[in-house]
PDB file of C-alpha atoms in Angstrom:
ATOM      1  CA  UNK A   1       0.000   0.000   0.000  1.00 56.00           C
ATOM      2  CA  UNK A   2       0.909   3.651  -0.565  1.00 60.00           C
ATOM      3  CA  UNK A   3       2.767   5.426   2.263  1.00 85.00           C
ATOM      4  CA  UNK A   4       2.847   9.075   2.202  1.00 92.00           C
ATOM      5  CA  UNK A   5       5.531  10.811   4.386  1.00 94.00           C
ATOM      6  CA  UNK A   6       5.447  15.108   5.454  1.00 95.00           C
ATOM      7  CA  UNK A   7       7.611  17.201   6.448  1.00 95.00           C
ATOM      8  CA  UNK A   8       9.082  18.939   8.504  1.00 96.00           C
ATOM      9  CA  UNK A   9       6.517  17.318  11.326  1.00 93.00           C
ATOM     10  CA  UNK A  10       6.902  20.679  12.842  1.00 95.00           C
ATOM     11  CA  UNK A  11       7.636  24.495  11.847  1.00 96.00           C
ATOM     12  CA  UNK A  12       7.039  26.942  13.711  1.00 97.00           C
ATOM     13  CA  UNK A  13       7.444  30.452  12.265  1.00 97.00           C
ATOM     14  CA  UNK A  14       7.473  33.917  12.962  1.00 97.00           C
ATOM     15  CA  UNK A  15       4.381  36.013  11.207  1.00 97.00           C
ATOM     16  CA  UNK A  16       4.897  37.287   7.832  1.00 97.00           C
ATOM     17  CA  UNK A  17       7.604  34.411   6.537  1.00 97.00           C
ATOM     18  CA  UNK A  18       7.105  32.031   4.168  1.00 97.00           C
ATOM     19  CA  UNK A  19       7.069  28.402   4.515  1.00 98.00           C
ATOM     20  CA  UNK A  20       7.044  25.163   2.409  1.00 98.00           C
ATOM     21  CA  UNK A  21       5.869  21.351   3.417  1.00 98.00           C
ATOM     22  CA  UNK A  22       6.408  18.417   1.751  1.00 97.00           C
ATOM     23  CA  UNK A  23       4.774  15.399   1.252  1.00 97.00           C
ATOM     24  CA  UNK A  24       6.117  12.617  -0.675  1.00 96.00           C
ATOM     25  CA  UNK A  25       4.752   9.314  -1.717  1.00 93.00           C
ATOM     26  CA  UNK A  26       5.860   6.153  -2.293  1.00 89.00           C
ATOM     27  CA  UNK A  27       3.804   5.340  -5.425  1.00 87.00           C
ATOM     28  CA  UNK A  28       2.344   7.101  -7.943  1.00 89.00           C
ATOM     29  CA  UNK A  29      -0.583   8.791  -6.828  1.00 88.00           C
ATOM     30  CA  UNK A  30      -4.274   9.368  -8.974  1.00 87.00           C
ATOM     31  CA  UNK A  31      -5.344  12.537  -6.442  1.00 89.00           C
ATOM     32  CA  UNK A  32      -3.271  14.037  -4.313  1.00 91.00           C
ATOM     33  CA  UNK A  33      -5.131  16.567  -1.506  1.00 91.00           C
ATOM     34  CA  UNK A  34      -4.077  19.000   0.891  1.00 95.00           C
ATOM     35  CA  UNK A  35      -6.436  19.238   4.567  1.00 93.00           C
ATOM     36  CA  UNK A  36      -6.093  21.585   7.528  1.00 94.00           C
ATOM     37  CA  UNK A  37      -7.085  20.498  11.023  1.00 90.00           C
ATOM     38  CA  UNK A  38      -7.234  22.749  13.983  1.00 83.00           C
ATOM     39  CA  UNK A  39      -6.800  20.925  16.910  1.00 74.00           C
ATOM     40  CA  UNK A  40      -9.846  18.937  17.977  1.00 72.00           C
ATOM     41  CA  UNK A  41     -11.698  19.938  15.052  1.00 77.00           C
ATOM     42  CA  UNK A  42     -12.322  18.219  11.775  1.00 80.00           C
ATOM     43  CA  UNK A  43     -10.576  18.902   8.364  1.00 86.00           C
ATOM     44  CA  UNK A  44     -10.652  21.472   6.234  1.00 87.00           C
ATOM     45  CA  UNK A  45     -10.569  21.152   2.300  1.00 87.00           C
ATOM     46  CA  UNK A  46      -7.628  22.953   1.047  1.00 92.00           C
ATOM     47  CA  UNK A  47      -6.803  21.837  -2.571  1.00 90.00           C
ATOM     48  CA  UNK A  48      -6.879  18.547  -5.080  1.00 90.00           C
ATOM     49  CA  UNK A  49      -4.081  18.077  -7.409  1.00 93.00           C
ATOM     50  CA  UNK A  50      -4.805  15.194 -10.181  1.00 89.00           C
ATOM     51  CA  UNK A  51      -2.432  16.147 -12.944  1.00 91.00           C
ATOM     52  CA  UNK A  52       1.249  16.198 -13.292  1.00 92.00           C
ATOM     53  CA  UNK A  53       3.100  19.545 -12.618  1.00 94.00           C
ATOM     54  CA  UNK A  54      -0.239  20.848 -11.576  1.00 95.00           C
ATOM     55  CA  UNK A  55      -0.254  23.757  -9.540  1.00 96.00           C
ATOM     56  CA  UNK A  56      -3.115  25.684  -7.423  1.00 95.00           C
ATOM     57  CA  UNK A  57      -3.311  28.590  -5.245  1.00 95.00           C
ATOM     58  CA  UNK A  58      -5.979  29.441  -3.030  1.00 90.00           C
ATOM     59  CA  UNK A  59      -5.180  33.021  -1.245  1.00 91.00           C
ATOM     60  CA  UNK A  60      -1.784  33.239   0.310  1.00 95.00           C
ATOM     61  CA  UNK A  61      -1.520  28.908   0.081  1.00 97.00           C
ATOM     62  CA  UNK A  62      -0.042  27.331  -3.092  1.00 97.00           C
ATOM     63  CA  UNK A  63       0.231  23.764  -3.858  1.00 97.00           C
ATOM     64  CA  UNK A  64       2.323  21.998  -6.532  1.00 96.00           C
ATOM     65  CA  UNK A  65       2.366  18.530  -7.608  1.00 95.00           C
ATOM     66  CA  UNK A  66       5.404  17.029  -9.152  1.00 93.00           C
ATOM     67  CA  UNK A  67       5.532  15.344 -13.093  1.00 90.00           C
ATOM     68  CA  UNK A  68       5.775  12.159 -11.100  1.00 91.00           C
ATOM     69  CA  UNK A  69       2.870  12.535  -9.372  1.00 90.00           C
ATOM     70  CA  UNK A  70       4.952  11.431  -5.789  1.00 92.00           C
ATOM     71  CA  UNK A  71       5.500  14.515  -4.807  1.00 95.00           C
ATOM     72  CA  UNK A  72       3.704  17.673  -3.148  1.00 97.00           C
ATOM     73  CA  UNK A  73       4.509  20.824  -1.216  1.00 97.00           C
ATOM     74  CA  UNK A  74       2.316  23.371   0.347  1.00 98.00           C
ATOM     75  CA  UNK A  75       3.458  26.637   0.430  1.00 98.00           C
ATOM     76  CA  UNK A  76       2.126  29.503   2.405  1.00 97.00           C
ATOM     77  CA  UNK A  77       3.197  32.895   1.572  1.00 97.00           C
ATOM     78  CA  UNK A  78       3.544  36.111   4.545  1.00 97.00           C
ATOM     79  CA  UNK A  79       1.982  33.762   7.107  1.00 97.00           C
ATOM     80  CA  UNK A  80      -0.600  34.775   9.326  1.00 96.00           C
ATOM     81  CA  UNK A  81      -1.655  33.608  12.588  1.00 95.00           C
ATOM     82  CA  UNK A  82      -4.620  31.927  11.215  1.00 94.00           C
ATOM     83  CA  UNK A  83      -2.525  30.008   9.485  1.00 96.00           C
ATOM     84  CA  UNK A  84      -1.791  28.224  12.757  1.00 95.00           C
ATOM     85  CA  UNK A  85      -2.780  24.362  12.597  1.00 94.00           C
ATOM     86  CA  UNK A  86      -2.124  20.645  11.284  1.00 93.00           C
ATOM     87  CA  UNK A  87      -1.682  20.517   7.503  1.00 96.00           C
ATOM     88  CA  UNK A  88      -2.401  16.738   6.301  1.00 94.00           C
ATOM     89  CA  UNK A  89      -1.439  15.485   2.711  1.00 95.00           C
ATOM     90  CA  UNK A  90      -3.686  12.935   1.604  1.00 92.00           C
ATOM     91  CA  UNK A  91      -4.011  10.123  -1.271  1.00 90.00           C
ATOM     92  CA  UNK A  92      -5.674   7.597  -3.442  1.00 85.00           C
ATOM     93  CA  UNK A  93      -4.013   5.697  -5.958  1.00 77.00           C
ATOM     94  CA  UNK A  94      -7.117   5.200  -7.873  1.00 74.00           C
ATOM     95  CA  UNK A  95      -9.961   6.857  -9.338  1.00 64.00           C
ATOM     96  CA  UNK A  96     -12.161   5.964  -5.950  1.00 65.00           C
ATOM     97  CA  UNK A  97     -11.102   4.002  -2.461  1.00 75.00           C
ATOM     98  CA  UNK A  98      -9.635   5.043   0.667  1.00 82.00           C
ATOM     99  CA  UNK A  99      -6.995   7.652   1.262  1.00 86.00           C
ATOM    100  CA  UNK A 100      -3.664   6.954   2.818  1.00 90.00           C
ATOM    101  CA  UNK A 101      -2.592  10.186   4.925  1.00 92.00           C
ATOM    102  CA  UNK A 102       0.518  11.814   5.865  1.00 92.00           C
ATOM    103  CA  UNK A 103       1.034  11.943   9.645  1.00 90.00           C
ATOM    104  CA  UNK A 104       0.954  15.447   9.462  1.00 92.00           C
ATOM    105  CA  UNK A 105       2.950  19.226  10.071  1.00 95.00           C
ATOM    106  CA  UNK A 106       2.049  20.811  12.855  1.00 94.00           C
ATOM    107  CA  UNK A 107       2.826  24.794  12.016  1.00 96.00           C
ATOM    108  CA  UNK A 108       2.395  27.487  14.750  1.00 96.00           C
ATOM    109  CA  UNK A 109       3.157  30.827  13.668  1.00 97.00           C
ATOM    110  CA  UNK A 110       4.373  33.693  16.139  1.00 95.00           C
ATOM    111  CA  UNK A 111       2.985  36.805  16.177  1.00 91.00           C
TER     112      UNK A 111
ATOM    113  CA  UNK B   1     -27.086  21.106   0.774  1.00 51.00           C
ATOM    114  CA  UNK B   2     -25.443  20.223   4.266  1.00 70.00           C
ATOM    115  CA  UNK B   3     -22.248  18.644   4.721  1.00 89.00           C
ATOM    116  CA  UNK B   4     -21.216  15.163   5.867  1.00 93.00           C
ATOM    117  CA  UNK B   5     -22.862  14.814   9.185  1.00 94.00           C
ATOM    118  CA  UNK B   6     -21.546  12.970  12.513  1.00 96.00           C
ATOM    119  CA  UNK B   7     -23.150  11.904  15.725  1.00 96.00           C
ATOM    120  CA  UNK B   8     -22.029  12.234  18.825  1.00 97.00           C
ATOM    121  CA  UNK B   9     -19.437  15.109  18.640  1.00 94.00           C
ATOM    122  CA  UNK B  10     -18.454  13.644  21.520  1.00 96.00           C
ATOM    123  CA  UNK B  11     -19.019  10.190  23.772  1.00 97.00           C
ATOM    124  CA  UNK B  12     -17.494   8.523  26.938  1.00 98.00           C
ATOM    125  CA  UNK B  13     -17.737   5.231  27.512  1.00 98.00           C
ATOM    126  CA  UNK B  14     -16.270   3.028  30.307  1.00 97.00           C
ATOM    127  CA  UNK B  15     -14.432   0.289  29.280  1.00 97.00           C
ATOM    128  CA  UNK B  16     -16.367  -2.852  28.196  1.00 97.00           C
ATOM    129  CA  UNK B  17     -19.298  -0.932  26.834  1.00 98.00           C
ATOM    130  CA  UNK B  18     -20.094  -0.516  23.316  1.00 98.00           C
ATOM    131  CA  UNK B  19     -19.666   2.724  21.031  1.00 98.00           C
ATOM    132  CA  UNK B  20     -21.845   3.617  18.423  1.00 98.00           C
ATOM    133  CA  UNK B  21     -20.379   6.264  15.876  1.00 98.00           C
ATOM    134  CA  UNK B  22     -23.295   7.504  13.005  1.00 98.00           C
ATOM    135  CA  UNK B  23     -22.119   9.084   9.991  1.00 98.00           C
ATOM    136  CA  UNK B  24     -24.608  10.587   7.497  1.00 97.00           C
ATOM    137  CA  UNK B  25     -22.796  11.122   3.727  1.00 96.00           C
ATOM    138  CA  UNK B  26     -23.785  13.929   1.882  1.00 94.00           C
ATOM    139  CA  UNK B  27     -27.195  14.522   0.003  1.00 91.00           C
ATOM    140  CA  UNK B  28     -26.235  12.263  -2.823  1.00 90.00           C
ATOM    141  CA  UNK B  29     -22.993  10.290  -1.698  1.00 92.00           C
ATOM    142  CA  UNK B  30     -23.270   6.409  -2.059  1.00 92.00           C
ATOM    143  CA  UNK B  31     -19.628   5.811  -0.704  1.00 93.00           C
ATOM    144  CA  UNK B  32     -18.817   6.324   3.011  1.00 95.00           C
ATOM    145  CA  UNK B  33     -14.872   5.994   4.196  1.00 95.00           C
ATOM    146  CA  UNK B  34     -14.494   5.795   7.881  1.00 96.00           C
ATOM    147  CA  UNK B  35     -10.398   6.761   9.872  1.00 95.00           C
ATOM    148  CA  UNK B  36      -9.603   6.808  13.067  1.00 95.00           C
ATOM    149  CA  UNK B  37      -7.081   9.345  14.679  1.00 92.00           C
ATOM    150  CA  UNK B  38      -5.074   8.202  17.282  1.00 88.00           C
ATOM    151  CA  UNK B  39      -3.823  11.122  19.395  1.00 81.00           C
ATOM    152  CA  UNK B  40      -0.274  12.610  18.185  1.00 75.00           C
ATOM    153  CA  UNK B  41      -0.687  10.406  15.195  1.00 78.00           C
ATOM    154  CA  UNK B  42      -2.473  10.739  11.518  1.00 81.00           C
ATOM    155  CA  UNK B  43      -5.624   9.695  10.001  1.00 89.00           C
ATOM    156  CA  UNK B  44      -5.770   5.980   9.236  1.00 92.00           C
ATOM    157  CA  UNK B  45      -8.010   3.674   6.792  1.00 93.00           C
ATOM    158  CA  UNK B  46     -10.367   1.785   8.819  1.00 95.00           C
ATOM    159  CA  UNK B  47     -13.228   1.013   6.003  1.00 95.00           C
ATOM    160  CA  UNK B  48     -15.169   1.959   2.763  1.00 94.00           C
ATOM    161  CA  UNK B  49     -18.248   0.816   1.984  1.00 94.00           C
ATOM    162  CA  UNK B  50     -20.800   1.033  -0.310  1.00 93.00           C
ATOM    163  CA  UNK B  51     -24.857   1.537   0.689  1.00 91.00           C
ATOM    164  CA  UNK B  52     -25.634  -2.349   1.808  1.00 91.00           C
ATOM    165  CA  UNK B  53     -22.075  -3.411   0.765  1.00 93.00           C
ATOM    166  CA  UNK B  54     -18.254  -3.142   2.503  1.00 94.00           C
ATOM    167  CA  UNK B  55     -15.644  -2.630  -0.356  1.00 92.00           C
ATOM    168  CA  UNK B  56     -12.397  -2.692   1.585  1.00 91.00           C
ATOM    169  CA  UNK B  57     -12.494  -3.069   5.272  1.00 93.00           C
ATOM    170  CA  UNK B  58      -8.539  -4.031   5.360  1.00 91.00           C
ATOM    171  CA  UNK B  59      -7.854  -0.697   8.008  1.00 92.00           C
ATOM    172  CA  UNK B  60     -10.627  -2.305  10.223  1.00 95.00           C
ATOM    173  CA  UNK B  61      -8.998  -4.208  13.336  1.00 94.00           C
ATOM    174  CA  UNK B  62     -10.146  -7.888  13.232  1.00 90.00           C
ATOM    175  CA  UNK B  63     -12.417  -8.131  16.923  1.00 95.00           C
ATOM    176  CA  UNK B  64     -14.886  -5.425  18.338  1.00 97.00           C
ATOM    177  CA  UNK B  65     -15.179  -3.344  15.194  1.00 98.00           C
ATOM    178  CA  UNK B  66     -17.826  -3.163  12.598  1.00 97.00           C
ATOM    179  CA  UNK B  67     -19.342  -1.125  10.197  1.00 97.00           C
ATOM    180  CA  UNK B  68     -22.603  -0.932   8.139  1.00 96.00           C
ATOM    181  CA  UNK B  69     -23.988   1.527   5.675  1.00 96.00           C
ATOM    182  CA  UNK B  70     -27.761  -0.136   5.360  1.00 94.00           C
ATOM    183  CA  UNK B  71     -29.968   0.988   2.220  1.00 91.00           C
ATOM    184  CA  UNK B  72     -31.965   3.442   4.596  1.00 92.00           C
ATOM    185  CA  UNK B  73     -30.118   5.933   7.197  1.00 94.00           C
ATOM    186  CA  UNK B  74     -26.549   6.570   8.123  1.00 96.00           C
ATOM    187  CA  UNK B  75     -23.488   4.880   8.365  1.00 98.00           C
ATOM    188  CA  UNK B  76     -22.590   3.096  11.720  1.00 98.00           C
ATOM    189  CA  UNK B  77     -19.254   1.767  13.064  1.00 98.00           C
ATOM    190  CA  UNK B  78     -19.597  -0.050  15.929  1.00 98.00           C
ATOM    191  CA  UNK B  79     -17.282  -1.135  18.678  1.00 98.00           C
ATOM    192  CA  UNK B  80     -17.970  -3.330  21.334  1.00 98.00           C
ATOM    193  CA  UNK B  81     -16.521  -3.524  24.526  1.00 98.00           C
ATOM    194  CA  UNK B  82     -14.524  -0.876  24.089  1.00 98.00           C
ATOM    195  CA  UNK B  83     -10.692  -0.542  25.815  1.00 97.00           C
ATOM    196  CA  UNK B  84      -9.051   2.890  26.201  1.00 95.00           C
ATOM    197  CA  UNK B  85      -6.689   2.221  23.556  1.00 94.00           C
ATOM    198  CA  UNK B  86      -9.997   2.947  21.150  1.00 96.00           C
ATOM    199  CA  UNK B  87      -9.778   6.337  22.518  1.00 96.00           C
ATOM    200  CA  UNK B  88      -9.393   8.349  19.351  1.00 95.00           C
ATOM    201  CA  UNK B  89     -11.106  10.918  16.719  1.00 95.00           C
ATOM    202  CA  UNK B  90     -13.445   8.976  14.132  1.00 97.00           C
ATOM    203  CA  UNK B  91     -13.876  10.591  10.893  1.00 95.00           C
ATOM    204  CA  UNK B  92     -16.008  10.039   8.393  1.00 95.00           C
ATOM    205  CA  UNK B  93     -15.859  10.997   4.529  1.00 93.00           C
ATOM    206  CA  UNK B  94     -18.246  10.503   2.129  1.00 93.00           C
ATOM    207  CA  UNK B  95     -17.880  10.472  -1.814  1.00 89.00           C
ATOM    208  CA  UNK B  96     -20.385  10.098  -4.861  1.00 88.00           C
ATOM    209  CA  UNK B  97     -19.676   6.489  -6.571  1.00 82.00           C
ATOM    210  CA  UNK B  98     -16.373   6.554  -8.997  1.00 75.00           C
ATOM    211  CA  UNK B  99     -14.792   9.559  -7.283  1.00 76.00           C
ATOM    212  CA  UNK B 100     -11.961  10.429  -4.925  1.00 72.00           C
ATOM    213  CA  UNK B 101     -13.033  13.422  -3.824  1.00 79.00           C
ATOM    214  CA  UNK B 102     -13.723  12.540  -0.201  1.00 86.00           C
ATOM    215  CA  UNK B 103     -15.910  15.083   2.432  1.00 88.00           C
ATOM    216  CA  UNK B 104     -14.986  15.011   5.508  1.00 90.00           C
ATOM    217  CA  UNK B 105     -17.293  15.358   9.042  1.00 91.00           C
ATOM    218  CA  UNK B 106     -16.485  16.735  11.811  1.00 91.00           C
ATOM    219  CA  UNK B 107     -15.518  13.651  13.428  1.00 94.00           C
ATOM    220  CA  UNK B 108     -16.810  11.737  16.907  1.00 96.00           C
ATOM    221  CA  UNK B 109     -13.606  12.108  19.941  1.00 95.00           C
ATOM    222  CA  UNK B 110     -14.495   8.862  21.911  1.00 97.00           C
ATOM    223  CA  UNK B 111     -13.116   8.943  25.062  1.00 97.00           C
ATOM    224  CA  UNK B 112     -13.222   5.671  27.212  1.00 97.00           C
ATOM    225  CA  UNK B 113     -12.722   5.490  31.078  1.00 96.00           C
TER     226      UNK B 113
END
C-alpha cells in the first residue's frame, strides 16, 4: 500500500515568513489533496491536485504537484496567525477508495 | 445542501461498553470511508463501503469493530466492549460512486474510562 511521508513534522514560524511542506509518496498517486485540522476539530478542504506539474493557489496557500505525481509541497506565503494548525497530505491511488494520509505538520506561527 | 454529518461530537464510555459512531454522507454520496485518529498520530483507513455493501475493510482491526452503511439511514461503526486504547477521533468521509473526492465530518472524539 501507498505510504505518504510530510515534512518537517513541525515548523514553527514567525508572522509574515514564508514556509514550504512536503509530502512525498511512495507510489504514484491518482489525487493528491491537501487538509487543515485545527486541533480537535475536523478537516478542512484545502486543494486537489490530479495532474502532473499541476499547480493551485488558493489566497496566500499554493500547492504543486510534481511530473511524477509522488511529490507535493504546500506553500504559504507572509503567514498569518490563522494560518496556525495541522496541515495533512492525503491520497488515493485510484480513481475511488480510501486515502492513505501523511502523519501530518504541525505549524504554529508567532505573532 | 449540508455537509457530511456525525453523531455524537463527543461520547465517553467506560471500558467494556459498546460505542456507536453515526455518519450521514452527503445529500447524494453512495460511498462512506471511515479513519480513526489516534492522538499525536495521523488519520488511518479503517473502512469503505458502499450503501448495503463493505468494499475494503482491510484498516478495520479484526475483533470489536464493525461497520454498516444499510440501504436506509446513516453509516454506523460499531465497537464493542470498548478498551481505552480505542480512545481516538473517528472521521467520516463521504464520496459520490467513482470519485476520490472525499468530504470530511467533523468527526466523533471517543473517550473511554
Amino acid at each position: 500500500s501507498q505510504e505518504l511521508e510530510q515534512s518537517p513534522q513541525s515548523l514553527i514560524v514567525q508572522e509574515g515568513k514564508n514556509l514550504t511542506i512536503n509530502c512525498t509518496s511512495s507510489k504514484t498517486l491518482y489525487g493528491l489533496y491537501w487538509y487543515k485540522q485545527k486541533y480537535g476539530e475536523g478537516l478542512i478542504f484545502l486543494m486537489m491536485l490530479q495532474k502532473g506539474g499541476e499547480e493551485k493557489s488558493h489566497e496566500k496557500i499554493t500547492a504543486k504537484l510534481d511530473e511524477k505525481k509522488q511529490q507535493s509541497s504546500l506553500h504559504i506565503t507572509a503567514s498569518q496567525p490563522s494560518h496556525a494548525g495541522i496541515y495533512l497530505c492525503g491520497g488515493t491511488d485510484t480513481n475511488a477508495g480510501k486515502s492513505t494520509f501523511g502523519d501530518g505538520t504541525t505549524l504554529t506561527v508567532k505573532p | 445542501n449540508a455537509g457530511v454529518m456525525q453523531n455524537p461530537r463527543h461520547l465517553v464510555r467506560r471500558r467494556g461498553q459498546e460505542a456507536r459512531l453515526r455518519c450521514s454522507p452527503m445529500k447524494g454520496h453512495s460511498h462512506v470511508y471511515w479513519y480513526r485518529q489516534l492522538p499525536e498520530e495521523g488519520l488511518k483507513f479503517m473502512v469503505y463501503l458502499q450503501k448495503e455493501n463493505i468494499i475494503d475493510e482491510s484498516g478495520m482491526p479484526k475483533e470489536r469493530f464493525s461497520a454498516e452503511f444499510p440501504k436506509e439511514g446513516p453509516s454506523i461503526l460499531r465497537i464493542q466492549q470498548v478498551v481505552r486504547g480505542d480512545s481516538a477521533a473517528y472521521f467520516c468521509a463521504s464520496s459520490l460512486a467513482g470519485s476520490y473526492e472525499q468530504y470530511f465530518g467533523p468527526g466523533t472524539r471517543l473517550t473511554v474510562t
